[in-house]
Amino acid sequence: MKLLDVINPATEELISQLPIDDGAAVAVKAQKARNAQAAWAATPLSERMACIQRFRGFVQAQLDDLAKIMSQETGKPLGHSRNELNGFLGRVDFFLAEAEGILKTETFYHQDGMCEQIQHIPLGLIGNISAWNYPWFVGGNVFVPGLLMGNAVLYKPSEFAAMSGLAMGRLLHEAGIPEDVFATLIGTADTGNALLAQQLDGMFFTGSLATGQHIANVMGPRMTKLQLELGGKDPTYVCADADPVIAAQSLADGAMYNAGQSCCSVERIYVHASIHDQFVQALVDTVRSFKMGDPLAADTYLGPLTRAPQIKVLEDQIADAKAKGARCLLGGQRSKGPMGGKGNWFEATVFDKVNHSMALMRDESFGPIIGIQKVNDDAEAIRLMNDTQYGLTAGVYTPKEQHAREVLSQVRAGTVYWNCCDRVSPRLPWSGYGQSGVGLTLSREGLATFTRPKAWHLRSN
Ligand code: NAD
């Protein structure tokens, strides 16, 4: 049996070796899940909810251990891992509160013996191929509502968050979700491809644009529901009337939290020329204050990159930016880090004098690096914010709400922020324009997406 090596990105130590689900193993789990789905869908919603409620209780009770597992395998600072798990509990609460309303059959017309109804039924067997950067968030956005709505779920966590994925499966089963109804699939792209080969009623993917395009190519001809939550190159505009220090402090966190490895990390900043210098100084000061350290230490803000190959991506973006005239104000290279020279460490990096000829302002960086570009007015800022293949989030900093609304209504992004950034709410849909993906999770619609509406025409006379 092949094994997956789980490596701690902070130290390069081997943490664990996990049995990989090869094609045959995936096919067996898929068949079992398909067979088990109808009984799960027929289980009263109150019982399905009780399982998820128990699962929530287990996650809460074991939060510190689960945070430690996530920090060890991804390098995420322990405080950030705890934040994610606490946020996850809030999302579960939202899904539990809304599930019944979503599944209610709706009657729209009842007259002269004719009745028209919409019934919401589960999709059936769904696959979920997931990312490592927020394993509980992005996995939970699918399997919690997916299970509540009555689907069976085949969940493939990222190979960089496999231990967290196994913990999710263990706790779901302990909470009463039948073993065959939820299965974790361990492995790399091969396991993902084996999952794509199964007869699925829905495929939900979170990850990079390149993998999303591959999955779209495979799934397209099958006429199966497909959702793709992909990358971003999220911009923010700091207006002339914004407080440069407050905006800089907020945006430094938006760019560097989780070492910049969030799909909605701030990746581009456009600042009005009149406050550029004050803003840049405050941003550099704030970023400099972020403590790099052992991910398991309580005061660490900046951990390592989860994936070693991302270092080369950042180095290439930096070399390209420098060659084209950008100015490096802080950082700019890989770091020996705080763990004796081992690990995927990169300095928190700030550039200004950037422009859109540079990969740094066009391609997703997914690391602790930010580019700042001077603009002269709203029109220039809006044009630059929209000059991207992506469209996940965008923000504006200004004291005037009406001004922010005017700017943000012209920006193509699924989520927009006024005086805040890098924020996700279970109550609001999470979706993207352009190459940021298709479909959505979260909100009431993020529950409904795991059902199909069945139209009933009923004549009683
Ligand atoms: P990735 O595409 O490398 O991997 C994602 C998953 O796909 C993993 O489970 C991986 O094993 C699997 N996979 C890789 N190649 C495959 C293939 N050929 N066939 C089938 N499966 C395959 O992405 P990643 O590095 O895990 O995640 C980072 C990316 O995810 C970033 O671009 C980030 O912006 C994006 N992301 C988006 C959201 C969102 O909500 N839009 C959330 C989190 C992350």
Short mmCIF file of N, CA and C in Angstrom, two decimals, residues 80-234:
data_model
loop_
_atom_site.label_atom_id
_atom_site.label_comp_id
_atom_site.label_asym_id
_atom_site.label_seq_id
_atom_site.Cartn_x
_atom_site.Cartn_y
_atom_site.Cartn_z
N HIS A 80 -4.23 31.39 14.53
CA HIS A 80 -5.03 31.44 13.31
C HIS A 80 -5.82 30.13 13.17
N SER A 81 -5.23 29.02 13.57
CA SER A 81 -5.94 27.73 13.50
C SER A 81 -7.14 27.75 14.46
N ARG A 82 -6.93 28.31 15.65
CA ARG A 82 -8.05 28.40 16.61
C ARG A 82 -9.15 29.29 16.04
N ASN A 83 -8.74 30.43 15.45
CA ASN A 83 -9.73 31.33 14.84
C ASN A 83 -10.55 30.58 13.80
N GLU A 84 -9.88 29.78 12.99
CA GLU A 84 -10.59 29.06 11.93
C GLU A 84 -11.61 28.08 12.53
N LEU A 85 -11.17 27.37 13.55
CA LEU A 85 -12.09 26.37 14.14
C LEU A 85 -13.27 27.06 14.83
N ASN A 86 -13.01 28.17 15.50
CA ASN A 86 -14.12 28.90 16.12
C ASN A 86 -15.08 29.45 15.05
N GLY A 87 -14.49 29.95 13.96
CA GLY A 87 -15.33 30.43 12.85
C GLY A 87 -16.13 29.29 12.26
N PHE A 88 -15.52 28.12 12.19
CA PHE A 88 -16.20 26.94 11.65
C PHE A 88 -17.44 26.61 12.49
N LEU A 89 -17.31 26.71 13.81
CA LEU A 89 -18.46 26.43 14.68
C LEU A 89 -19.61 27.38 14.36
N GLY A 90 -19.28 28.64 14.10
CA GLY A 90 -20.31 29.63 13.74
C GLY A 90 -20.99 29.27 12.43
N ARG A 91 -20.21 28.77 11.48
CA ARG A 91 -20.81 28.36 10.20
C ARG A 91 -21.76 27.18 10.41
N VAL A 92 -21.35 26.23 11.24
CA VAL A 92 -22.23 25.07 11.50
C VAL A 92 -23.54 25.56 12.12
N ASP A 93 -23.45 26.50 13.05
CA ASP A 93 -24.66 27.05 13.67
C ASP A 93 -25.59 27.64 12.62
N PHE A 94 -25.00 28.39 11.68
CA PHE A 94 -25.83 28.99 10.62
C PHE A 94 -26.51 27.91 9.79
N PHE A 95 -25.76 26.91 9.38
CA PHE A 95 -26.34 25.85 8.54
C PHE A 95 -27.46 25.12 9.29
N LEU A 96 -27.22 24.87 10.58
CA LEU A 96 -28.25 24.17 11.37
C LEU A 96 -29.52 25.02 11.46
N ALA A 97 -29.34 26.32 11.64
CA ALA A 97 -30.51 27.20 11.81
C ALA A 97 -31.33 27.30 10.52
N GLU A 98 -30.69 27.17 9.37
CA GLU A 98 -31.37 27.43 8.09
C GLU A 98 -31.83 26.16 7.36
N ALA A 99 -31.33 25.00 7.79
CA ALA A 99 -31.54 23.78 6.98
C ALA A 99 -33.03 23.48 6.75
N GLU A 100 -33.82 23.59 7.80
CA GLU A 100 -35.23 23.20 7.68
C GLU A 100 -35.96 24.09 6.66
N GLY A 101 -35.69 25.37 6.73
CA GLY A 101 -36.35 26.31 5.81
C GLY A 101 -36.02 26.02 4.35
N ILE A 102 -34.79 25.60 4.10
CA ILE A 102 -34.38 25.34 2.72
C ILE A 102 -35.09 24.10 2.17
N LEU A 103 -35.30 23.13 3.05
CA LEU A 103 -35.87 21.85 2.55
C LEU A 103 -37.39 21.85 2.51
N LYS A 104 -38.02 22.92 2.98
CA LYS A 104 -39.48 22.98 2.97
C LYS A 104 -40.02 23.01 1.54
N THR A 105 -41.00 22.18 1.29
CA THR A 105 -41.64 22.22 -0.03
C THR A 105 -42.44 23.52 -0.16
N GLU A 106 -42.29 24.19 -1.30
CA GLU A 106 -42.97 25.48 -1.49
C GLU A 106 -44.15 25.31 -2.44
N THR A 107 -45.30 25.85 -2.04
CA THR A 107 -46.47 25.85 -2.91
C THR A 107 -46.66 27.26 -3.44
N PHE A 108 -46.65 27.42 -4.77
CA PHE A 108 -46.74 28.76 -5.36
C PHE A 108 -48.13 29.03 -5.94
N TYR A 109 -48.87 27.97 -6.20
CA TYR A 109 -50.13 28.15 -6.91
C TYR A 109 -51.05 27.03 -6.47
N HIS A 110 -52.27 27.37 -6.07
CA HIS A 110 -53.22 26.31 -5.68
C HIS A 110 -54.61 26.84 -5.99
N GLN A 111 -55.14 26.48 -7.16
CA GLN A 111 -56.40 27.06 -7.62
C GLN A 111 -57.11 26.08 -8.54
N ASP A 112 -58.43 26.02 -8.39
CA ASP A 112 -59.26 25.21 -9.31
C ASP A 112 -58.73 23.79 -9.47
N GLY A 113 -58.31 23.20 -8.37
CA GLY A 113 -57.86 21.80 -8.43
C GLY A 113 -56.45 21.63 -8.95
N MET A 114 -55.77 22.74 -9.26
CA MET A 114 -54.40 22.63 -9.79
C MET A 114 -53.42 23.18 -8.75
N CYS A 115 -52.39 22.41 -8.50
CA CYS A 115 -51.40 22.83 -7.51
C CYS A 115 -50.00 22.75 -8.12
N GLU A 116 -49.19 23.77 -7.83
CA GLU A 116 -47.81 23.76 -8.31
C GLU A 116 -46.88 23.88 -7.09
N GLN A 117 -45.92 22.95 -7.03
CA GLN A 117 -45.02 22.94 -5.88
C GLN A 117 -43.56 22.76 -6.31
N ILE A 118 -42.67 23.28 -5.47
CA ILE A 118 -41.24 22.98 -5.65
C ILE A 118 -40.80 22.17 -4.44
N GLN A 119 -40.25 21.00 -4.74
CA GLN A 119 -39.68 20.17 -3.68
C GLN A 119 -38.15 20.22 -3.81
N HIS A 120 -37.47 20.31 -2.69
CA HIS A 120 -36.00 20.39 -2.73
C HIS A 120 -35.43 19.04 -2.31
N ILE A 121 -34.82 18.36 -3.26
CA ILE A 121 -34.30 17.02 -2.96
C ILE A 121 -32.79 17.03 -3.05
N PRO A 122 -32.14 16.12 -2.32
CA PRO A 122 -30.67 16.11 -2.37
C PRO A 122 -30.16 15.78 -3.76
N LEU A 123 -28.92 16.19 -4.04
CA LEU A 123 -28.34 15.87 -5.35
C LEU A 123 -28.09 14.37 -5.46
N GLY A 124 -27.62 13.75 -4.35
CA GLY A 124 -27.31 12.32 -4.36
C GLY A 124 -25.92 12.09 -3.79
N LEU A 125 -25.01 11.61 -4.62
CA LEU A 125 -23.62 11.40 -4.19
C LEU A 125 -22.78 12.55 -4.72
N ILE A 126 -22.15 13.28 -3.80
CA ILE A 126 -21.33 14.41 -4.24
C ILE A 126 -19.86 14.18 -3.89
N GLY A 127 -18.97 14.72 -4.72
CA GLY A 127 -17.54 14.69 -4.47
C GLY A 127 -17.07 16.07 -4.08
N ASN A 128 -16.08 16.11 -3.20
CA ASN A 128 -15.50 17.39 -2.80
C ASN A 128 -13.98 17.25 -2.82
N ILE A 129 -13.33 17.97 -3.71
CA ILE A 129 -11.86 18.03 -3.74
C ILE A 129 -11.48 19.38 -3.17
N SER A 130 -10.64 19.37 -2.13
CA SER A 130 -10.52 20.58 -1.32
C SER A 130 -9.07 21.07 -1.20
N ALA A 131 -8.95 22.30 -0.71
CA ALA A 131 -7.66 22.98 -0.57
C ALA A 131 -7.15 22.87 0.87
N TRP A 132 -5.90 23.27 1.08
CA TRP A 132 -5.27 23.12 2.40
C TRP A 132 -5.28 24.40 3.22
N ASN A 133 -5.55 25.55 2.60
CA ASN A 133 -5.23 26.81 3.29
C ASN A 133 -6.19 27.11 4.45
N TYR A 134 -7.46 26.67 4.29
CA TYR A 134 -8.42 26.73 5.40
C TYR A 134 -9.22 25.43 5.36
N PRO A 135 -8.62 24.32 5.78
CA PRO A 135 -9.26 23.01 5.54
C PRO A 135 -10.63 22.88 6.20
N TRP A 136 -10.79 23.45 7.39
CA TRP A 136 -12.08 23.32 8.08
C TRP A 136 -13.13 24.21 7.43
N PHE A 137 -12.71 25.40 7.02
CA PHE A 137 -13.67 26.30 6.37
C PHE A 137 -14.11 25.73 5.01
N VAL A 138 -13.14 25.47 4.13
CA VAL A 138 -13.54 25.14 2.76
C VAL A 138 -14.10 23.73 2.66
N GLY A 139 -13.59 22.81 3.50
CA GLY A 139 -14.21 21.48 3.54
C GLY A 139 -15.60 21.56 4.14
N GLY A 140 -15.70 22.26 5.27
CA GLY A 140 -16.99 22.35 5.98
C GLY A 140 -18.06 23.07 5.18
N ASN A 141 -17.66 24.00 4.32
CA ASN A 141 -18.64 24.70 3.47
C ASN A 141 -19.37 23.73 2.57
N VAL A 142 -18.76 22.56 2.33
CA VAL A 142 -19.38 21.57 1.46
C VAL A 142 -19.99 20.42 2.28
N PHE A 143 -19.19 19.81 3.15
CA PHE A 143 -19.73 18.58 3.74
C PHE A 143 -20.81 18.84 4.78
N VAL A 144 -20.76 19.97 5.49
CA VAL A 144 -21.82 20.20 6.48
C VAL A 144 -23.18 20.42 5.79
N PRO A 145 -23.30 21.41 4.90
CA PRO A 145 -24.61 21.56 4.23
C PRO A 145 -24.93 20.37 3.33
N GLY A 146 -23.89 19.78 2.72
CA GLY A 146 -24.14 18.63 1.85
C GLY A 146 -24.80 17.49 2.61
N LEU A 147 -24.28 17.18 3.79
CA LEU A 147 -24.85 16.10 4.61
C LEU A 147 -26.23 16.50 5.13
N LEU A 148 -26.35 17.73 5.60
CA LEU A 148 -27.67 18.17 6.13
C LEU A 148 -28.75 18.04 5.08
N MET A 149 -28.41 18.36 3.83
CA MET A 149 -29.41 18.33 2.75
C MET A 149 -29.72 16.89 2.30
N GLY A 150 -28.97 15.90 2.82
CA GLY A 150 -29.30 14.50 2.53
C GLY A 150 -28.41 13.82 1.50
N ASN A 151 -27.26 14.42 1.22
CA ASN A 151 -26.33 13.82 0.26
C ASN A 151 -25.34 12.90 0.97
N ALA A 152 -24.78 11.96 0.21
CA ALA A 152 -23.57 11.25 0.66
C ALA A 152 -22.38 12.02 0.09
N VAL A 153 -21.28 12.04 0.86
CA VAL A 153 -20.15 12.91 0.50
C VAL A 153 -18.84 12.11 0.46
N LEU A 154 -18.14 12.23 -0.66
CA LEU A 154 -16.77 11.71 -0.77
C LEU A 154 -15.85 12.92 -0.69
N TYR A 155 -15.10 13.01 0.38
CA TYR A 155 -14.32 14.22 0.66
C TYR A 155 -12.83 13.94 0.50
N LYS A 156 -12.22 14.63 -0.47
CA LYS A 156 -10.77 14.50 -0.62
C LYS A 156 -10.10 15.76 -0.11
N PRO A 157 -9.57 15.70 1.12
CA PRO A 157 -8.84 16.88 1.61
C PRO A 157 -7.55 17.01 0.81
N SER A 158 -6.97 18.19 0.87
CA SER A 158 -5.65 18.37 0.25
C SER A 158 -4.65 17.43 0.91
N GLU A 159 -3.66 17.02 0.14
CA GLU A 159 -2.57 16.22 0.71
C GLU A 159 -1.79 17.00 1.75
N PHE A 160 -1.97 18.34 1.78
CA PHE A 160 -1.29 19.17 2.79
C PHE A 160 -2.17 19.42 4.02
N ALA A 161 -3.34 18.82 4.05
CA ALA A 161 -4.22 18.94 5.23
C ALA A 161 -4.94 17.61 5.46
N ALA A 162 -4.22 16.53 5.19
CA ALA A 162 -4.85 15.20 5.22
C ALA A 162 -5.19 14.77 6.65
N MET A 163 -4.34 15.13 7.61
CA MET A 163 -4.63 14.72 9.00
C MET A 163 -5.88 15.43 9.50
N SER A 164 -6.05 16.69 9.13
CA SER A 164 -7.29 17.40 9.51
C SER A 164 -8.48 16.73 8.84
N GLY A 165 -8.31 16.32 7.58
CA GLY A 165 -9.40 15.66 6.87
C GLY A 165 -9.81 14.36 7.54
N LEU A 166 -8.82 13.60 8.00
CA LEU A 166 -9.15 12.35 8.70
C LEU A 166 -9.85 12.63 10.03
N ALA A 167 -9.44 13.71 10.70
CA ALA A 167 -10.09 14.07 11.97
C ALA A 167 -11.56 14.43 11.72
N MET A 168 -11.83 15.14 10.64
CA MET A 168 -13.23 15.50 10.32
C MET A 168 -14.05 14.22 10.15
N GLY A 169 -13.51 13.27 9.40
CA GLY A 169 -14.24 12.02 9.16
C GLY A 169 -14.48 11.25 10.45
N ARG A 170 -13.43 11.16 11.26
CA ARG A 170 -13.57 10.42 12.53
C ARG A 170 -14.67 11.03 13.39
N LEU A 171 -14.66 12.36 13.52
CA LEU A 171 -15.65 13.02 14.39
C LEU A 171 -17.07 12.93 13.81
N LEU A 172 -17.18 13.01 12.49
CA LEU A 172 -18.52 12.87 11.87
C LEU A 172 -19.07 11.47 12.16
N HIS A 173 -18.21 10.46 12.03
CA HIS A 173 -18.68 9.09 12.27
C HIS A 173 -19.02 8.89 13.75
N GLU A 174 -18.19 9.42 14.63
CA GLU A 174 -18.49 9.29 16.07
C GLU A 174 -19.80 10.00 16.41
N ALA A 175 -20.12 11.02 15.63
CA ALA A 175 -21.35 11.79 15.90
C ALA A 175 -22.59 11.10 15.32
N GLY A 176 -22.40 10.01 14.59
CA GLY A 176 -23.55 9.25 14.12
C GLY A 176 -23.78 9.28 12.62
N ILE A 177 -22.94 10.00 11.87
CA ILE A 177 -23.06 9.95 10.39
C ILE A 177 -22.58 8.56 9.96
N PRO A 178 -23.39 7.81 9.23
CA PRO A 178 -22.96 6.46 8.85
C PRO A 178 -21.64 6.48 8.08
N GLU A 179 -20.80 5.46 8.35
CA GLU A 179 -19.46 5.40 7.74
C GLU A 179 -19.51 5.53 6.23
N ASP A 180 -20.52 4.88 5.61
CA ASP A 180 -20.56 4.89 4.15
C ASP A 180 -21.08 6.21 3.58
N VAL A 181 -21.74 7.00 4.41
CA VAL A 181 -22.34 8.25 3.92
C VAL A 181 -21.31 9.37 3.79
N PHE A 182 -20.27 9.30 4.61
CA PHE A 182 -19.18 10.27 4.50
C PHE A 182 -17.86 9.51 4.47
N ALA A 183 -17.10 9.66 3.42
CA ALA A 183 -15.81 8.98 3.36
C ALA A 183 -14.72 9.98 3.01
N THR A 184 -13.59 9.86 3.73
CA THR A 184 -12.43 10.70 3.45
C THR A 184 -11.51 9.93 2.49
N LEU A 185 -11.02 10.60 1.47
CA LEU A 185 -10.12 9.99 0.49
C LEU A 185 -8.76 10.66 0.62
N ILE A 186 -7.75 9.87 0.95
CA ILE A 186 -6.42 10.43 1.18
C ILE A 186 -5.55 10.26 -0.05
N GLY A 187 -4.87 11.34 -0.43
CA GLY A 187 -3.94 11.24 -1.55
C GLY A 187 -3.75 12.55 -2.27
N THR A 188 -3.03 12.46 -3.37
CA THR A 188 -2.68 13.65 -4.15
C THR A 188 -3.61 13.76 -5.38
N ALA A 189 -3.07 14.31 -6.47
CA ALA A 189 -3.88 14.48 -7.69
C ALA A 189 -4.42 13.14 -8.20
N ASP A 190 -3.66 12.05 -8.02
CA ASP A 190 -4.12 10.74 -8.50
C ASP A 190 -5.44 10.35 -7.81
N THR A 191 -5.50 10.59 -6.51
CA THR A 191 -6.73 10.27 -5.78
C THR A 191 -7.86 11.19 -6.25
N GLY A 192 -7.52 12.46 -6.49
CA GLY A 192 -8.53 13.39 -7.01
C GLY A 192 -9.07 12.92 -8.35
N ASN A 193 -8.17 12.46 -9.21
CA ASN A 193 -8.62 11.98 -10.52
C ASN A 193 -9.45 10.70 -10.40
N ALA A 194 -9.08 9.85 -9.43
CA ALA A 194 -9.88 8.64 -9.21
C ALA A 194 -11.29 9.03 -8.77
N LEU A 195 -11.40 10.08 -7.98
CA LEU A 195 -12.72 10.54 -7.55
C LEU A 195 -13.52 11.08 -8.75
N LEU A 196 -12.82 11.82 -9.62
CA LEU A 196 -13.50 12.35 -10.80
C LEU A 196 -14.04 11.24 -11.70
N ALA A 197 -13.41 10.07 -11.62
CA ALA A 197 -13.82 8.95 -12.49
C ALA A 197 -15.10 8.27 -11.99
N GLN A 198 -15.56 8.60 -10.79
CA GLN A 198 -16.75 7.94 -10.23
C GLN A 198 -18.03 8.58 -10.80
N GLN A 199 -19.11 7.84 -10.63
CA GLN A 199 -20.41 8.36 -11.07
C GLN A 199 -20.95 9.27 -9.97
N LEU A 200 -20.80 10.56 -10.17
CA LEU A 200 -21.15 11.54 -9.13
C LEU A 200 -22.38 12.34 -9.57
N ASP A 201 -23.11 12.86 -8.59
CA ASP A 201 -24.24 13.74 -8.89
C ASP A 201 -23.87 15.21 -8.69
N GLY A 202 -22.68 15.45 -8.22
CA GLY A 202 -22.21 16.82 -8.05
C GLY A 202 -20.73 16.79 -7.71
N MET A 203 -19.99 17.76 -8.24
CA MET A 203 -18.57 17.88 -7.91
C MET A 203 -18.33 19.30 -7.42
N PHE A 204 -17.77 19.40 -6.23
CA PHE A 204 -17.51 20.69 -5.60
C PHE A 204 -16.01 20.78 -5.35
N PHE A 205 -15.39 21.77 -5.96
CA PHE A 205 -13.93 21.89 -5.90
C PHE A 205 -13.53 23.23 -5.31
N THR A 206 -12.53 23.21 -4.46
CA THR A 206 -11.88 24.44 -4.00
C THR A 206 -10.39 24.28 -4.21
N GLY A 207 -9.78 25.19 -4.96
CA GLY A 207 -8.35 25.10 -5.19
C GLY A 207 -7.92 26.06 -6.28
N SER A 208 -6.84 25.70 -6.95
CA SER A 208 -6.22 26.64 -7.91
C SER A 208 -6.98 26.66 -9.23
N LEU A 209 -6.75 27.73 -9.97
CA LEU A 209 -7.36 27.88 -11.29
C LEU A 209 -6.96 26.73 -12.21
N ALA A 210 -5.66 26.35 -12.19
CA ALA A 210 -5.19 25.30 -13.12
C ALA A 210 -5.92 23.98 -12.85
N THR A 211 -6.03 23.60 -11.59
CA THR A 211 -6.73 22.34 -11.28
C THR A 211 -8.22 22.48 -11.58
N GLY A 212 -8.78 23.65 -11.30
CA GLY A 212 -10.19 23.88 -11.61
C GLY A 212 -10.49 23.71 -13.09
N GLN A 213 -9.56 24.21 -13.92
CA GLN A 213 -9.76 24.07 -15.37
C GLN A 213 -9.69 22.60 -15.78
N HIS A 214 -8.78 21.86 -15.17
CA HIS A 214 -8.68 20.42 -15.46
C HIS A 214 -10.00 19.72 -15.08
N ILE A 215 -10.50 20.04 -13.89
CA ILE A 215 -11.74 19.39 -13.43
C ILE A 215 -12.92 19.77 -14.33
N ALA A 216 -12.96 21.04 -14.75
CA ALA A 216 -14.04 21.47 -15.66
C ALA A 216 -13.97 20.69 -16.97
N ASN A 217 -12.75 20.45 -17.46
CA ASN A 217 -12.59 19.69 -18.71
C ASN A 217 -13.10 18.26 -18.56
N VAL A 218 -12.79 17.66 -17.40
CA VAL A 218 -13.20 16.26 -17.19
C VAL A 218 -14.71 16.18 -16.98
N MET A 219 -15.25 17.10 -16.18
CA MET A 219 -16.65 16.98 -15.76
C MET A 219 -17.62 17.57 -16.79
N GLY A 220 -17.14 18.52 -17.60
CA GLY A 220 -18.04 19.22 -18.53
C GLY A 220 -19.00 18.33 -19.30
N PRO A 221 -18.48 17.32 -20.03
CA PRO A 221 -19.37 16.51 -20.87
C PRO A 221 -20.35 15.64 -20.08
N ARG A 222 -20.16 15.54 -18.75
CA ARG A 222 -20.99 14.61 -17.98
C ARG A 222 -22.34 15.20 -17.56
N MET A 223 -22.51 16.50 -17.75
CA MET A 223 -23.78 17.15 -17.35
C MET A 223 -24.06 16.94 -15.86
N THR A 224 -23.01 17.04 -15.07
CA THR A 224 -23.14 16.90 -13.61
C THR A 224 -22.95 18.27 -12.98
N LYS A 225 -23.67 18.53 -11.94
CA LYS A 225 -23.50 19.82 -11.26
C LYS A 225 -22.04 20.03 -10.88
N LEU A 226 -21.52 21.20 -11.20
CA LEU A 226 -20.10 21.47 -10.96
C LEU A 226 -19.93 22.84 -10.33
N GLN A 227 -19.25 22.88 -9.19
CA GLN A 227 -18.91 24.16 -8.57
C GLN A 227 -17.40 24.26 -8.44
N LEU A 228 -16.87 25.43 -8.74
CA LEU A 228 -15.43 25.64 -8.69
C LEU A 228 -15.16 26.92 -7.92
N GLU A 229 -14.48 26.81 -6.80
CA GLU A 229 -14.09 28.00 -6.02
C GLU A 229 -12.59 28.13 -6.16
N LEU A 230 -12.17 29.14 -6.89
CA LEU A 230 -10.77 29.22 -7.34
C LEU A 230 -10.06 30.42 -6.72
N GLY A 231 -9.01 30.86 -7.37
CA GLY A 231 -8.15 31.87 -6.77
C GLY A 231 -8.63 33.29 -6.91
N GLY A 232 -7.76 34.21 -6.51
CA GLY A 232 -8.09 35.62 -6.60
C GLY A 232 -6.83 36.47 -6.69
N LYS A 233 -7.01 37.73 -7.00
CA LYS A 233 -5.92 38.71 -7.00
C LYS A 233 -6.56 39.98 -6.46
N ASP A 234 -6.98 39.91 -5.18
CA ASP A 234 -7.97 40.85 -4.67
C ASP A 234 -7.40 42.25 -4.42
#
